[in-house]
Tab-separated table of C-alpha atoms in Angstrom:
chain	number	residue	atom	x	y	z
N	1	MET	CA	-10.308	5.275	-17.577
N	2	ILE	CA	-7.913	2.439	-18.463
N	3	TYR	CA	-9.371	-0.959	-19.308
N	4	TYR	CA	-8.008	-4.501	-19.058
N	5	GLU	CA	-6.525	-4.571	-22.570
N	6	GLN	CA	-4.580	-1.343	-21.966
N	7	ILE	CA	-2.864	-2.488	-18.771
N	8	ALA	CA	0.860	-3.093	-19.256
N	9	LEU	CA	2.678	-5.638	-17.131
N	10	ASN	CA	5.615	-4.616	-14.924
N	11	GLN	CA	5.214	-0.885	-15.550
N	12	GLN	CA	6.193	0.752	-12.255
N	13	LEU	CA	4.195	3.639	-10.858
N	14	VAL	CA	5.971	5.668	-8.185
N	15	SER	CA	4.172	7.981	-5.774
N	16	ARG	CA	5.179	11.259	-4.258
N	17	GLU	CA	7.052	11.210	-0.955
N	18	TYR	CA	5.188	11.436	2.337
N	19	SER	CA	6.723	12.459	5.681
N	20	VAL	CA	5.535	10.558	8.745
N	21	GLU	CA	5.259	12.986	11.644
N	22	ARG	CA	5.542	11.666	15.200
N	23	GLU	CA	2.314	13.346	16.298
N	24	ALA	CA	0.357	11.942	13.338
N	25	LEU	CA	1.769	8.455	13.946
N	26	ILE	CA	0.633	8.539	17.581
N	27	ALA	CA	-2.746	10.093	16.747
N	28	PHE	CA	-3.515	7.455	14.121
N	29	ALA	CA	-2.589	4.592	16.456
N	30	THR	CA	-4.509	6.140	19.359
N	31	GLU	CA	-7.641	5.984	17.216
N	32	TRP	CA	-7.109	2.686	15.349
N	33	ASP	CA	-4.424	0.515	17.007
N	34	PRO	CA	-3.858	1.729	20.595
N	35	GLN	CA	-0.974	-0.500	21.616
N	36	PRO	CA	1.786	0.955	23.832
N	37	VAL	CA	4.478	0.486	21.165
N	38	HIS	CA	2.445	2.769	18.867
N	39	ILE	CA	1.100	5.438	21.227
N	40	ASP	CA	3.407	5.865	24.231
N	41	GLU	CA	7.032	6.872	23.749
N	42	GLN	CA	7.972	5.944	27.330
N	43	ALA	CA	6.308	2.523	27.161
N	44	ALA	CA	7.786	1.922	23.696
N	45	LYS	CA	11.292	2.153	25.206
N	46	GLN	CA	10.643	-1.298	26.670
N	47	TYR	CA	10.398	-2.705	23.124
N	48	PRO	CA	13.498	-3.309	20.987
N	49	THR	CA	11.949	-1.188	18.216
N	50	GLY	CA	11.033	1.864	20.257
N	51	LEU	CA	8.031	3.892	19.079
N	52	ILE	CA	6.784	2.564	15.724
N	53	GLY	CA	3.760	3.023	13.511
N	54	SER	CA	0.921	0.573	13.246
N	55	SER	CA	0.735	-1.735	10.226
N	56	VAL	CA	-2.765	-0.332	9.717
N	57	HIS	CA	-1.198	3.133	9.412
N	58	SER	CA	1.350	1.851	6.882
N	59	TYR	CA	-1.508	0.420	4.812
N	60	ALA	CA	-3.483	3.672	5.046
N	61	ILE	CA	-0.440	5.634	3.832
N	62	ILE	CA	0.277	3.349	0.859
N	63	THR	CA	-3.412	3.357	-0.075
N	64	LYS	CA	-3.468	7.177	-0.074
N	65	LEU	CA	-0.218	7.490	-2.039
N	66	LEU	CA	-1.366	5.021	-4.697
N	67	ALA	CA	-4.790	6.685	-4.981
N	68	GLU	CA	-3.091	10.041	-5.595
N	69	LEU	CA	-0.919	8.825	-8.472
N	70	ASP	CA	-1.087	11.082	-11.479
N	71	ALA	CA	-2.092	8.206	-13.733
N	72	GLU	CA	-5.341	7.486	-15.473
N	73	PRO	CA	-7.401	5.317	-13.106
N	74	PRO	CA	-8.042	1.694	-14.034
N	75	ALA	CA	-11.636	0.481	-14.477
N	76	ILE	CA	-11.480	-1.629	-11.322
N	77	ILE	CA	-14.849	-3.059	-10.290
N	78	ALA	CA	-13.848	-4.852	-7.091
N	79	GLY	CA	-10.901	-5.860	-4.988
N	80	LEU	CA	-10.677	-9.650	-4.792
N	81	GLY	CA	-8.092	-10.062	-2.063
N	82	ILE	CA	-4.683	-9.315	-0.612
N	83	ASP	CA	-1.934	-11.921	-0.418
N	84	GLU	CA	1.706	-12.161	0.621
N	85	TRP	CA	1.396	-9.311	3.130
N	86	ARG	CA	4.875	-8.634	4.584
N	87	MET	CA	6.173	-5.971	6.973
N	88	PRO	CA	9.935	-6.549	7.221
N	89	ASN	CA	10.710	-3.119	8.736
N	90	PRO	CA	8.688	-0.825	10.984
N	91	LEU	CA	7.267	2.555	10.096
N	92	ARG	CA	9.046	5.114	12.275
N	93	PRO	CA	8.390	8.719	13.222
N	94	GLY	CA	10.353	10.937	10.840
N	95	ASP	CA	10.369	8.444	7.964
N	96	THR	CA	9.873	9.751	4.454
N	97	VAL	CA	8.090	7.071	2.475
N	98	ARG	CA	6.963	6.478	-1.089
N	99	ALA	CA	4.865	3.804	-2.765
N	100	ILE	CA	5.738	1.723	-5.812
N	101	SER	CA	3.199	-0.446	-7.600
N	102	TYR	CA	3.040	-2.517	-10.773
N	103	VAL	CA	0.777	-5.108	-12.374
N	104	GLU	CA	2.521	-8.467	-12.121
N	105	SER	CA	-0.005	-10.544	-14.069
N	106	LYS	CA	-3.407	-10.420	-15.686
N	107	ARG	CA	-5.876	-12.920	-17.073
N	108	GLU	CA	-9.338	-12.918	-18.524
N	109	SER	CA	-12.135	-13.850	-16.140
N	110	SER	CA	-13.577	-17.291	-16.873
N	111	SER	CA	-16.968	-16.404	-15.361
N	112	LYS	CA	-17.306	-12.775	-16.491
N	113	PRO	CA	-16.375	-12.407	-20.183
N	114	ASP	CA	-16.472	-8.588	-20.011
N	115	MET	CA	-13.847	-8.492	-17.235
N	116	GLY	CA	-10.315	-9.487	-16.389
N	117	ILE	CA	-8.311	-10.088	-13.225
N	118	LEU	CA	-5.161	-8.152	-12.357
N	119	VAL	CA	-2.560	-9.034	-9.740
N	120	SER	CA	-0.577	-6.000	-8.561
N	121	VAL	CA	2.439	-5.773	-6.291
N	122	SER	CA	2.580	-2.718	-4.030
N	123	THR	CA	5.475	-1.693	-1.807
N	124	LEU	CA	5.995	1.098	0.729
N	125	LEU	CA	9.657	2.135	1.043
N	126	ASN	CA	11.346	4.480	3.490
N	127	GLN	CA	14.074	7.033	2.774
N	128	HIS	CA	16.734	4.264	3.021
N	129	ASP	CA	14.907	2.116	0.427
N	130	GLU	CA	13.952	-0.350	3.160
N	131	VAL	CA	10.633	-2.107	2.646
N	132	ILE	CA	8.045	-1.101	5.252
N	133	LEU	CA	5.130	-2.995	3.695
N	134	THR	CA	4.632	-5.114	0.601
N	135	TYR	CA	1.682	-7.130	-0.654
N	136	LYS	CA	-0.042	-8.512	-3.737
N	137	SER	CA	-3.618	-7.527	-4.475
N	138	SER	CA	-6.064	-8.964	-6.979
N	139	GLY	CA	-8.751	-6.906	-8.642
N	140	LEU	CA	-11.566	-7.338	-11.121
N	141	ILE	CA	-11.300	-4.870	-14.022
N	142	LEU	CA	-13.582	-4.083	-16.944
N	143	LYS	CA	-12.573	-4.882	-20.498
N	144	THR	CA	-12.987	-2.160	-23.110
N	145	PRO	CA	-16.713	-1.690	-23.772
N	146	VAL	CA	-17.830	-2.831	-27.231
């Protein structure tokens, strides 16, 4: 486990690639975000984007890819929030995506002396290096036990 003091700033972690299959995109949206633009190819033709994935699906994918990273896990105690959520490009059937994440800043907790606060930037990119999803997340992390 990696503790607060061991976390390096701006060190990029890059995930494996993940292929977004049309059937999986529709199945996910049917269960969790059943809007026509996500679940019905014919109905989606009425939208300028055509059939696209749900933002919830994009978040599920990036979460999975980051959780699978072959890095030692940080001693995160709790997520504190997500900020600056942006989705400049849609997730599309057939996309091959990857996640990139890095710690942008860290500070010691003023109320919990045995913990610190990290702010990470996470981005989901497609095969053309277009950003599908990006956000900043804050987390509470343990300091090295004494």
